[in-house]
Short mmCIF file of C-alpha atoms and ligand atoms in Angstrom, two decimals:
data_model
loop_
_atom_site.label_atom_id
_atom_site.label_comp_id
_atom_site.label_asym_id
_atom_site.label_seq_id
_atom_site.Cartn_x
_atom_site.Cartn_y
_atom_site.Cartn_z
CA MET A 1 4.45 -4.87 6.27
CA LYS A 2 7.51 -3.58 7.35
CA LEU A 3 9.33 -1.34 4.78
CA THR A 4 13.15 -1.25 4.02
CA PHE A 5 15.76 0.82 2.19
CA TYR A 6 19.20 0.54 2.05
CA ASN A 7 20.71 4.24 2.92
CA THR A 8 24.03 4.97 1.55
CA LEU A 9 25.01 6.79 4.34
CA THR A 10 24.60 3.98 7.55
CA HIS A 11 26.07 1.39 4.33
CA GLN A 12 22.82 -1.08 5.40
CA LYS A 13 19.00 -1.74 4.91
CA GLU A 14 17.00 -0.09 7.23
CA GLU A 15 12.71 -0.14 8.46
CA PHE A 16 11.77 3.19 7.47
CA LYS A 17 10.46 5.51 9.74
CA PRO A 18 9.27 9.31 8.65
CA ILE A 19 10.16 11.50 11.19
CA ASP A 20 6.45 12.99 10.97
CA GLU A 21 4.09 10.06 11.23
CA ASN A 22 2.12 10.29 7.74
CA LEU A 23 3.90 12.86 5.62
CA VAL A 24 7.54 11.36 3.73
CA LYS A 25 9.77 14.50 2.51
CA MET A 26 12.18 13.83 -0.01
CA TYR A 27 14.53 15.96 -2.08
CA SER A 28 15.74 14.70 -5.46
CA CYS A 29 18.60 16.10 -7.47
CA GLY A 30 17.24 16.82 -10.95
CA PRO A 31 18.81 17.83 -14.65
CA THR A 32 20.67 19.75 -15.57
CA VAL A 33 19.00 21.84 -18.24
CA TYR A 34 22.15 22.54 -20.52
CA SER A 35 21.60 19.50 -23.15
CA TYR A 36 18.82 16.16 -23.88
CA ALA A 37 18.46 14.26 -21.10
CA HIS A 38 19.58 11.07 -21.52
CA ILE A 39 17.94 7.21 -20.88
CA GLY A 40 21.06 7.03 -18.54
CA ASN A 41 19.25 9.60 -16.35
CA PHE A 42 15.68 8.95 -16.88
CA ARG A 43 16.89 5.56 -15.05
CA THR A 44 17.17 7.19 -12.12
CA TYR A 45 13.90 9.60 -12.95
CA ILE A 46 12.20 5.79 -13.02
CA PHE A 47 13.88 4.96 -9.67
CA MET A 48 12.76 8.47 -8.16
CA ASP A 49 9.44 7.91 -9.22
CA THR A 50 9.26 3.97 -8.23
CA LEU A 51 9.99 5.38 -4.89
CA ARG A 52 7.58 7.51 -4.45
CA ARG A 53 4.94 5.10 -5.66
CA VAL A 54 6.46 2.76 -3.39
CA LEU A 55 5.56 5.54 -0.46
CA LYS A 56 2.24 5.92 -1.46
CA TYR A 57 1.27 2.76 -2.10
CA ASN A 58 2.38 2.28 1.93
CA GLY A 59 -0.34 4.70 2.82
CA TYR A 60 2.27 8.14 2.92
CA LYS A 61 1.73 11.41 1.64
CA LEU A 62 4.45 12.85 0.36
CA LYS A 63 6.07 16.59 0.01
CA HIS A 64 8.73 15.61 -2.80
CA VAL A 65 11.34 18.37 -4.18
CA MET A 66 13.17 18.11 -7.36
CA ASN A 67 15.43 21.03 -8.06
CA ILE A 68 15.83 21.67 -12.02
CA THR A 69 19.43 23.11 -12.25
CA ASP A 70 20.08 26.52 -14.35
CA VAL A 71 22.81 27.70 -13.37
CA GLY A 72 26.25 26.70 -11.28
CA HIS A 73 26.68 22.88 -12.57
CA LEU A 74 31.01 22.78 -13.61
CA GLU A 75 31.98 20.78 -15.94
CA SER A 76 33.56 18.66 -13.72
CA ASP A 77 31.70 18.13 -10.26
CA ALA A 78 35.06 19.34 -8.33
CA ASP A 79 34.81 23.09 -9.08
CA GLU A 80 36.48 22.36 -12.73
CA GLY A 81 35.57 23.68 -16.00
CA GLU A 82 33.26 25.82 -17.53
CA ASP A 83 29.65 26.39 -16.24
CA LYS A 84 27.58 23.39 -18.19
CA MET A 85 24.73 25.98 -18.65
CA GLU A 86 27.30 29.54 -19.94
CA LYS A 87 29.22 26.26 -22.44
CA ALA A 88 25.80 25.18 -23.97
CA ALA A 89 24.34 28.80 -24.82
CA ARG A 90 28.18 29.83 -26.93
CA LYS A 91 27.86 27.21 -28.40
CA GLU A 92 24.08 27.61 -29.53
CA ASN A 93 24.45 30.93 -30.05
CA LYS A 94 21.65 31.31 -27.50
CA ASP A 95 20.69 33.09 -23.99
CA PRO A 96 21.18 30.24 -21.36
CA TYR A 97 18.28 31.21 -19.90
CA GLU A 98 16.51 30.13 -23.57
CA ILE A 99 18.49 26.96 -23.18
CA ALA A 100 17.70 25.97 -19.98
CA ASN A 101 13.74 26.82 -20.89
CA TYR A 102 14.06 24.61 -23.97
CA TYR A 103 15.87 21.67 -22.48
CA MET A 104 13.56 22.33 -19.24
CA ASN A 105 10.46 21.70 -21.03
CA ILE A 106 12.18 18.56 -23.51
CA PHE A 107 12.76 16.56 -19.69
CA LEU A 108 9.35 17.51 -18.64
CA GLU A 109 7.60 15.94 -21.58
CA ASP A 110 9.33 12.71 -21.21
CA MET A 111 8.56 12.77 -17.97
CA ASP A 112 5.26 12.96 -18.81
CA LYS A 113 6.21 9.88 -21.63
CA LEU A 114 7.58 7.99 -18.85
CA HIS A 115 3.96 8.39 -16.60
CA ILE A 116 6.96 9.91 -13.97
CA ASP A 117 4.30 11.56 -11.33
CA LYS A 118 5.89 14.90 -10.69
CA PRO A 119 7.32 15.88 -7.29
CA GLU A 120 5.08 18.21 -5.52
CA ILE A 121 7.60 21.18 -5.84
CA ILE A 122 9.72 21.38 -8.90
CA THR A 123 12.40 24.06 -8.67
CA ARG A 124 14.36 26.22 -10.63
CA ALA A 125 18.16 27.08 -9.36
CA THR A 126 17.94 30.72 -10.19
CA ASP A 127 14.38 30.64 -8.30
CA ASN A 128 16.51 30.71 -5.15
CA ILE A 129 19.39 33.24 -5.40
CA PRO A 130 18.38 34.91 -2.00
CA GLN A 131 18.09 32.05 0.06
CA MET A 132 21.22 30.71 -1.46
CA ILE A 133 23.26 33.74 -0.76
CA GLU A 134 21.31 33.58 3.47
CA TYR A 135 22.98 29.63 3.45
CA VAL A 136 25.87 30.68 2.35
CA GLN A 137 26.53 33.73 5.42
CA ASP A 138 24.74 30.73 7.42
CA ILE A 139 28.35 28.70 7.07
CA ILE A 140 30.49 31.79 7.10
CA LYS A 141 29.28 32.99 10.50
CA ASN A 142 29.67 29.62 12.12
CA GLY A 143 33.63 29.86 10.41
CA TYR A 144 33.08 26.65 7.57
CA ALA A 145 34.30 29.39 4.66
CA TYR A 146 36.38 31.58 3.56
CA GLU A 147 36.69 33.66 0.53
CA THR A 148 39.58 33.80 -1.57
CA SER A 149 40.20 35.91 -4.59
CA LYS A 150 38.07 32.89 -6.83
CA GLY A 151 34.89 32.60 -4.41
CA ILE A 152 33.61 31.64 -1.40
CA TYR A 153 35.15 28.26 0.29
CA PHE A 154 34.10 24.98 2.94
CA ASP A 155 36.94 24.72 4.64
CA ILE A 156 36.30 20.75 5.04
CA SER A 157 38.69 20.51 8.43
CA LYS A 158 36.42 22.43 10.08
CA LEU A 159 34.53 19.29 10.05
CA ASP A 160 34.04 16.26 12.28
CA LYS A 161 34.34 13.82 9.81
CA TYR A 162 35.05 14.20 5.66
CA PRO A 163 33.59 12.27 3.70
CA VAL A 164 30.58 10.68 5.36
CA LEU A 165 28.62 8.81 2.48
CA SER A 166 32.05 7.13 0.60
CA ASN A 167 35.20 5.69 2.35
CA ARG A 168 37.09 7.26 0.18
CA ASP A 169 40.76 7.86 1.90
CA LEU A 170 41.38 11.29 0.71
CA GLU A 171 45.33 10.57 1.72
CA ASP A 172 45.41 8.39 -1.43
CA GLN A 173 43.63 10.40 -3.97
CA LYS A 174 45.67 13.77 -2.79
CA ALA A 175 49.16 11.73 -3.60
CA GLY A 176 47.67 10.50 -6.85
CA ALA A 177 45.46 13.56 -7.99
CA ARG A 178 45.74 14.94 -11.72
CA VAL A 179 44.44 18.14 -11.32
CA GLU A 180 46.90 20.73 -10.03
CA VAL A 181 45.33 22.95 -6.68
CA ASP A 182 43.91 25.63 -6.21
CA PRO A 183 47.36 27.29 -3.84
CA GLU A 184 44.23 29.91 -2.48
CA LYS A 185 42.41 27.28 -0.84
CA ARG A 186 42.92 26.09 2.39
CA ASN A 187 42.70 22.11 2.14
CA PRO A 188 42.20 20.33 -1.56
CA TYR A 189 39.20 19.23 -1.02
CA ASP A 190 38.21 22.32 0.02
CA PHE A 191 34.62 23.72 -2.77
CA ALA A 192 33.59 26.55 -3.99
CA LEU A 193 29.64 27.40 -2.15
CA TRP A 194 29.79 31.10 -4.11
CA ILE A 195 31.73 32.15 -7.24
CA LYS A 196 32.65 35.31 -8.13
CA ALA A 197 32.10 35.81 -11.47
CA PRO A 198 34.37 36.53 -14.42
CA GLU A 199 33.04 39.17 -17.22
CA ASN A 200 31.88 37.13 -19.78
CA HIS A 201 29.47 34.89 -17.36
CA ILE A 202 26.11 35.83 -18.19
CA MET A 203 24.00 34.26 -14.93
CA LYS A 204 25.49 36.48 -12.06
CA TRP A 205 23.74 38.04 -9.16
CA GLU A 206 24.71 40.99 -6.65
CA SER A 207 25.65 39.41 -3.64
CA PRO A 208 27.80 40.17 -0.33
CA TRP A 209 30.40 39.00 -2.95
CA GLY A 210 29.92 40.76 -5.66
CA LEU A 211 28.77 39.93 -8.73
CA SER A 212 28.51 36.42 -8.43
CA TYR A 213 26.55 33.16 -8.85
CA PRO A 214 26.24 29.88 -6.51
CA GLY A 215 28.22 26.34 -6.52
CA TRP A 216 26.09 23.40 -7.42
CA HIS A 217 26.47 21.41 -4.32
CA LEU A 218 25.67 24.86 -2.04
CA GLU A 219 21.87 24.98 -4.92
CA CYS A 220 20.85 21.59 -3.52
CA SER A 221 21.41 22.44 0.06
CA ALA A 222 19.48 25.61 -0.16
CA MET A 223 16.19 25.05 -1.38
CA GLY A 224 16.05 21.50 0.69
CA ARG A 225 16.33 23.56 3.38
CA ARG A 226 13.74 26.18 1.91
CA PHE A 227 11.09 23.56 1.33
CA LEU A 228 11.54 21.02 3.60
CA GLY A 229 13.38 22.37 6.62
CA GLU A 230 16.45 21.47 8.22
CA GLN A 231 15.77 17.49 8.22
CA PHE A 232 13.91 15.59 5.81
CA ASP A 233 13.08 12.01 5.31
CA ILE A 234 14.89 11.12 1.90
CA HIS A 235 17.50 12.18 -0.29
CA THR A 236 17.86 10.67 -3.80
CA GLY A 237 20.26 10.89 -6.65
CA GLY A 238 22.40 8.79 -9.36
CA ILE A 239 25.06 6.62 -7.85
CA ASP A 240 28.09 9.27 -9.74
CA HIS A 241 26.43 12.01 -6.53
CA ILE A 242 28.31 9.81 -3.69
CA PRO A 243 31.47 11.05 -3.63
CA THR A 244 31.26 14.82 -4.48
CA HIS A 245 27.79 15.89 -4.70
CA HIS A 246 26.12 14.62 -1.82
CA GLU A 247 29.28 14.63 0.35
CA ASN A 248 29.18 18.67 -0.05
CA GLU A 249 26.03 18.90 0.37
CA ILE A 250 26.31 17.08 4.16
CA ALA A 251 29.18 18.94 4.76
CA GLN A 252 27.28 22.00 4.10
CA ALA A 253 24.65 21.40 6.19
CA LYS A 254 26.67 20.48 8.74
CA GLY A 255 28.37 23.90 8.62
CA ALA A 256 24.94 26.20 8.69
CA THR A 257 22.76 23.62 10.72
CA GLY A 258 24.96 21.36 12.62
CA LYS A 259 22.72 18.65 11.17
CA ILE A 260 22.90 16.33 8.06
CA PRO A 261 20.23 17.18 6.01
CA ALA A 262 18.47 13.82 5.17
CA LYS A 263 17.96 10.40 7.49
CA VAL A 264 18.16 8.35 4.35
CA TRP A 265 20.43 8.93 1.18
CA MET A 266 19.26 6.67 -1.76
CA HIS A 267 21.58 6.17 -5.30
CA CYS A 268 20.28 5.17 -8.22
CA GLU A 269 23.29 2.38 -10.17
CA TYR A 270 24.38 3.47 -13.63
CA LEU A 271 22.93 2.60 -16.97
CA GLN A 272 25.07 1.30 -19.61
CA VAL A 273 24.73 1.05 -22.77
CA ASP A 274 26.49 -2.69 -24.49
CA GLY A 275 28.46 -3.30 -21.38
CA GLY A 276 30.15 0.24 -21.31
CA LYS A 277 29.89 3.71 -20.53
CA MET A 278 27.39 6.15 -21.79
CA SER A 279 29.19 9.39 -23.88
CA LYS A 280 28.59 11.58 -26.44
CA SER A 281 31.91 10.76 -28.78
CA LEU A 282 30.38 7.09 -28.87
CA GLY A 283 27.19 7.97 -30.00
CA ASN A 284 25.24 6.25 -27.78
CA THR A 285 23.52 8.40 -25.38
CA TYR A 286 20.06 7.61 -26.57
CA THR A 287 17.13 9.96 -25.44
CA ILE A 288 13.41 8.78 -25.31
CA SER A 289 12.67 10.37 -28.58
CA ASP A 290 15.61 8.42 -30.51
CA LEU A 291 13.62 5.17 -28.89
CA GLN A 292 10.18 6.26 -29.70
CA GLU A 293 12.17 6.84 -33.59
CA LYS A 294 12.94 3.11 -33.40
CA GLY A 295 9.70 1.97 -32.44
CA ILE A 296 10.35 1.41 -28.54
CA TYR A 297 7.58 2.81 -26.17
CA PRO A 298 8.82 5.38 -23.45
CA LEU A 299 7.12 2.45 -20.99
CA ALA A 300 8.72 -0.41 -22.58
CA PHE A 301 11.89 1.16 -21.67
CA LYS A 302 10.13 2.16 -17.77
CA LEU A 303 9.40 -2.23 -17.81
CA PHE A 304 13.23 -2.92 -18.92
CA CYS A 305 14.35 -0.76 -15.87
CA PHE A 306 11.91 -3.19 -13.33
CA THR A 307 14.68 -6.02 -14.86
CA ALA A 308 17.38 -5.00 -12.77
CA ASN A 309 16.87 -3.63 -8.78
CA TYR A 310 17.98 -0.20 -9.12
CA ARG A 311 21.05 -0.55 -6.92
CA THR A 312 23.13 -3.33 -9.65
CA LYS A 313 24.08 -1.83 -12.89
CA LEU A 314 21.34 -2.50 -15.79
CA ASN A 315 22.90 -3.01 -19.08
CA PHE A 316 20.61 -1.83 -21.79
CA THR A 317 20.95 -2.86 -25.73
CA PHE A 318 18.32 -2.88 -28.28
CA GLU A 319 17.86 -6.11 -28.22
CA GLY A 320 16.76 -6.07 -24.61
CA ALA A 321 14.83 -2.62 -25.49
CA TYR A 322 13.02 -4.69 -28.39
CA GLY A 323 12.04 -7.39 -25.68
CA ALA A 324 10.93 -5.51 -23.22
CA GLN A 325 8.74 -3.71 -26.41
CA LYS A 326 7.11 -7.34 -26.91
CA ALA A 327 6.29 -7.83 -23.32
CA LEU A 328 4.78 -4.26 -22.60
CA GLU A 329 2.33 -5.67 -25.31
CA ARG A 330 2.06 -9.01 -23.49
CA LEU A 331 1.21 -7.58 -20.40
CA TYR A 332 -1.42 -5.21 -21.96
CA ASP A 333 -2.70 -8.13 -24.33
CA CYS A 334 -3.25 -10.42 -20.58
CA TYR A 335 -4.58 -7.55 -18.50
CA THR A 336 -7.46 -6.68 -21.43
CA LYS A 337 -8.10 -10.65 -21.07
CA GLN A 338 -7.98 -10.57 -17.56
CA LEU A 339 -10.50 -7.87 -17.65
CA ASN A 340 -13.36 -9.63 -20.14
CA GLY A 341 -12.99 -12.57 -17.92
CA ASN A 342 -15.54 -14.49 -15.96
CA ASP A 343 -13.30 -17.67 -14.09
CA LYS A 344 -13.44 -17.82 -10.08
CA ILE A 345 -10.66 -16.63 -8.58
CA GLU A 346 -10.25 -17.38 -4.25
CA ASN A 347 -10.09 -14.37 -1.94
CA SER A 348 -6.93 -16.27 -0.46
CA GLN A 349 -5.20 -16.50 -3.91
CA LEU A 350 -5.62 -12.54 -4.53
CA GLU A 351 -4.34 -12.19 -0.77
CA ASP A 352 -1.20 -14.41 -1.59
CA TYR A 353 -0.53 -12.39 -4.28
CA ARG A 354 -1.10 -9.20 -2.70
CA ASN A 355 1.18 -9.90 -0.12
CA ARG A 356 4.03 -11.14 -2.19
CA PHE A 357 3.75 -8.41 -4.22
CA LYS A 358 4.23 -5.87 -1.39
CA ASN A 359 6.33 -8.03 0.31
CA TYR A 360 9.12 -7.13 -3.09
CA ILE A 361 8.50 -3.77 -3.19
CA ASN A 362 8.82 -2.83 0.36
CA ASP A 363 12.27 -5.16 0.19
CA ASP A 364 14.36 -2.34 -0.68
CA MET A 365 12.04 -2.04 -4.53
CA ASN A 366 13.02 -5.20 -5.44
CA MET A 367 10.69 -4.55 -9.00
CA PRO A 368 12.08 -8.11 -10.59
CA GLY A 369 10.32 -10.06 -7.81
CA ALA A 370 7.39 -7.60 -8.05
CA MET A 371 7.43 -8.24 -11.79
CA SER A 372 7.53 -12.37 -11.39
CA VAL A 373 4.25 -11.82 -9.33
CA VAL A 374 2.54 -9.43 -11.25
CA TRP A 375 3.69 -11.89 -14.74
CA GLU A 376 2.41 -14.98 -12.94
CA ILE A 377 -1.13 -12.78 -12.27
CA ALA A 378 -1.29 -11.72 -15.87
CA ARG A 379 -0.28 -15.33 -17.37
CA ASN A 380 -2.63 -17.05 -14.74
CA GLU A 381 -4.48 -19.54 -16.74
CA ARG A 382 -8.09 -18.55 -15.28
CA LYS A 383 -9.42 -15.37 -16.43
CA SER A 384 -11.03 -12.45 -14.16
CA LYS A 385 -11.83 -9.18 -13.54
CA VAL A 386 -11.05 -9.24 -10.19
CA LEU A 387 -7.37 -9.88 -11.12
CA ALA A 388 -7.21 -7.39 -13.95
CA GLU A 389 -8.69 -5.49 -11.22
CA LEU A 390 -5.53 -6.35 -8.85
CA LEU A 391 -3.02 -5.51 -11.56
CA LEU A 392 -4.26 -2.27 -12.10
CA GLU A 393 -4.17 -1.72 -8.45
CA PHE A 394 0.26 -3.02 -8.88
CA ASP A 395 -0.07 -0.45 -11.36
CA ASN A 396 -0.01 2.47 -8.86
CA VAL A 397 2.90 1.03 -8.45
CA LEU A 398 4.65 0.31 -11.33
CA GLY A 399 3.14 3.13 -13.63
CA LEU A 400 2.56 1.66 -17.02
CA ASP A 401 -0.74 3.26 -18.20
CA LEU A 402 -2.56 -0.15 -18.03
CA LYS A 403 -5.88 1.65 -17.56
CA ASN A 404 -5.15 2.50 -21.36
CA ALA A 405 -4.42 -0.83 -22.17
CA GLN A 406 -6.42 -1.40 -24.94
CA ASN A 407 -5.67 2.02 -26.46
CA TYR A 408 -2.16 0.84 -26.87
CA LEU A 409 -2.80 -2.39 -28.63
CA ASP A 410 -4.33 -0.56 -31.08
CA GLU A 411 -2.06 1.84 -32.12
CA PHE A 412 0.98 -1.03 -31.65
CA GLU A 413 -1.74 -2.83 -34.29
CA LYS A 414 -1.62 0.06 -36.31
CA ASN A 415 2.53 0.86 -36.05
CA LYS A 416 2.65 -3.18 -37.68
CA LYS A 417 0.56 -2.23 -40.81
CA ILE A 418 2.82 0.69 -41.20
CA GLU A 419 5.68 -2.02 -41.04
CA ASP A 420 4.41 -3.79 -43.73
CA ILE A 421 4.86 -0.46 -46.10
CA PRO A 422 7.22 -1.29 -49.17
CA GLU A 423 10.37 0.52 -48.55
CA ASP A 424 10.07 2.29 -51.75
CA VAL A 425 6.50 3.98 -50.05
CA LYS A 426 8.11 4.57 -46.80
CA LYS A 427 10.82 6.70 -48.43
CA LEU A 428 8.29 8.73 -49.83
CA ILE A 429 6.57 9.07 -46.92
CA GLU A 430 9.98 10.18 -45.67
CA GLU A 431 10.51 12.64 -47.78
CA ARG A 432 7.01 14.08 -47.71
CA LYS A 433 7.55 15.10 -44.41
CA LYS A 434 10.67 16.51 -44.87
CA ALA A 435 9.24 18.36 -47.67
CA ARG A 436 6.55 19.40 -44.97
CA GLU A 437 8.78 20.52 -42.20
CA ASN A 438 10.42 23.27 -44.74
CA ARG A 439 6.60 24.00 -45.21
CA ASP A 440 6.96 23.15 -48.95
CA TRP A 441 3.27 22.33 -49.58
CA VAL A 442 3.59 22.27 -53.64
CA LYS A 443 6.33 18.97 -53.05
CA SER A 444 4.20 17.27 -50.46
CA ASP A 445 1.32 17.19 -52.67
CA GLU A 446 3.07 15.73 -55.15
CA LEU A 447 4.85 13.20 -53.13
CA ARG A 448 0.95 12.54 -51.53
CA ASP A 449 -0.31 11.89 -55.30
CA LYS A 450 2.91 9.48 -56.22
CA ILE A 451 2.06 7.92 -52.77
CA THR A 452 -1.79 7.40 -53.41
CA ASN A 453 -0.93 6.22 -56.64
CA MET A 454 1.12 3.49 -55.66
CA GLY A 455 -2.08 2.26 -53.75
CA TYR A 456 -1.22 3.83 -49.99
CA SER A 457 -3.69 6.79 -48.43
CA ILE A 458 -1.47 9.43 -46.24
CA LYS A 459 -3.38 11.01 -43.10
CA ASP A 460 -1.89 14.03 -41.05
CA THR A 461 -3.39 13.43 -37.80
CA LYS A 462 -1.97 16.00 -34.11
CA GLU A 463 -0.50 12.37 -33.21
CA GLY A 464 1.53 11.89 -36.47
CA ILE A 465 1.33 10.46 -39.74
CA ILE A 466 -1.44 7.50 -40.61
CA VAL A 467 -0.47 5.41 -43.28
CA THR A 468 -2.94 3.00 -44.59
CA LYS A 469 -3.43 0.38 -47.51
CA SER A 470 -5.82 1.62 -50.11
CA LYS A 471 -9.13 -0.83 -50.78
P1 AMP B 501 22.54 15.28 -15.01
O1 AMP B 501 21.87 16.07 -15.22
O2 AMP B 501 23.88 15.25 -15.01
O3 AMP B 501 22.57 15.87 -13.68
O4 AMP B 501 22.13 14.04 -14.29
C1 AMP B 501 20.71 13.51 -13.98
C2 AMP B 501 20.86 12.44 -13.31
O5 AMP B 501 20.68 11.16 -13.78
C3 AMP B 501 21.93 12.71 -11.80
O6 AMP B 501 21.38 12.18 -10.85
C4 AMP B 501 22.61 11.37 -12.40
O7 AMP B 501 23.22 11.07 -11.49
C5 AMP B 501 22.00 10.46 -13.12
N1 AMP B 501 22.64 9.62 -14.50
C6 AMP B 501 23.77 10.33 -14.71
N2 AMP B 501 24.25 9.38 -16.18
C7 AMP B 501 23.30 8.15 -15.40
C8 AMP B 501 23.62 6.58 -15.84
N3 AMP B 501 24.20 6.10 -16.84
N4 AMP B 501 22.67 5.87 -15.78
C9 AMP B 501 21.93 6.70 -14.55
N5 AMP B 501 21.48 7.64 -13.90
C10 AMP B 501 22.67 8.52 -15.00
ZN1 ZN B 502 21.48 17.52 -6.12
#
């Protein structure tokens, strides 16, 4: 069956054929670890996960690289402002490496919670400095870069065409640009490959251009070439990467190797919140943990993401998320019912389901379509183990941990019991939690006694606090 993806580079859906017959080489732009990743970021990583899973379902092996940006990503994609890592380090009064480790670990934990399969290679920008220096040297050698007092810049006028991914008109934008153009730059859209470090910049390395650090766009080009070679199959990212980050990656690769690095460029549209942008000032940059605190499981958020195609905007509301939580419960429930059923299902029926599911996922990952087949099976009047097995097969693409459905159902049941607890007891539980966080064991014990006297027993487990009504 044909597998097609929309390619941002050619502006059309194309049949996918990897360069090597069986192995797909893929690069995904990973997070900049200066803060908690929010649910918008995770929509893009869920898209990346589904793509991996669809490729595997089609029988391909993967060599997939995702970077962790821990230096060089300035506040604006177009070389303006401070390095995000250094800014966060100053704000939190920590070392930038400490900041990077902390947020990277939480990012990886959240990936696990979402059952996002880990790429074969996850690499940090700061572990690739020699390869990055070499990449800049190649660009200079081929005559595509020049040095200024601030760093090494890419000369876009040397390219046959810029931009190639988007149709934006540079002349138009130049006229309306608010940013003052650096007078040392040859062209306003020239961008920094390598940045000379100011005195107070902590992350910097010896290089042919003095103590300095890489530009964000350059990092991805160098890591891609190091692990996947000059040309690979697929490059992914968020839609905001199209106009600058990926445009500049392509420019750099043309400068260094004469080739566009990936054949297919795929981009995930934005997740909005309440119909608008997510932003720190609006207080709506929710994390996966924020959702969990409100009783929404990470996998319910994943299911929520499947309600729209990755190339359309998706609007997050708590109402929608609670709906997804209910849907996840229903799916697990249907699956366990199928698992225990003995009704007869024709082979032709199974084949029809399988064909329709595969048709959807192979049509540029049409997940809403694929989910319509999943629900049809889940809700089939006939209950049969073979339908459960088919759902489990499809879960290789969905990654919703169906095989552990019963454990989730038990957990949901337990949580519901907690919801029944009266407000004053809940308050005491909260107070006790705080006392324990402050290592105030005396107060914690006092509160436990109070809770017990009110008819509830409390148990501290690895998974969290379990509260039950005493008999
Ligand atoms: P960053 O860590 O800022 O580089 O972002 C990580 C990834 O999340 C990038 O691929 C972005 O394109 C993507 N991203 C950022 N905001 C959103 C959003 N609201 N919806 C979907 N993806 C996003
Ligand atoms: Zn990148």
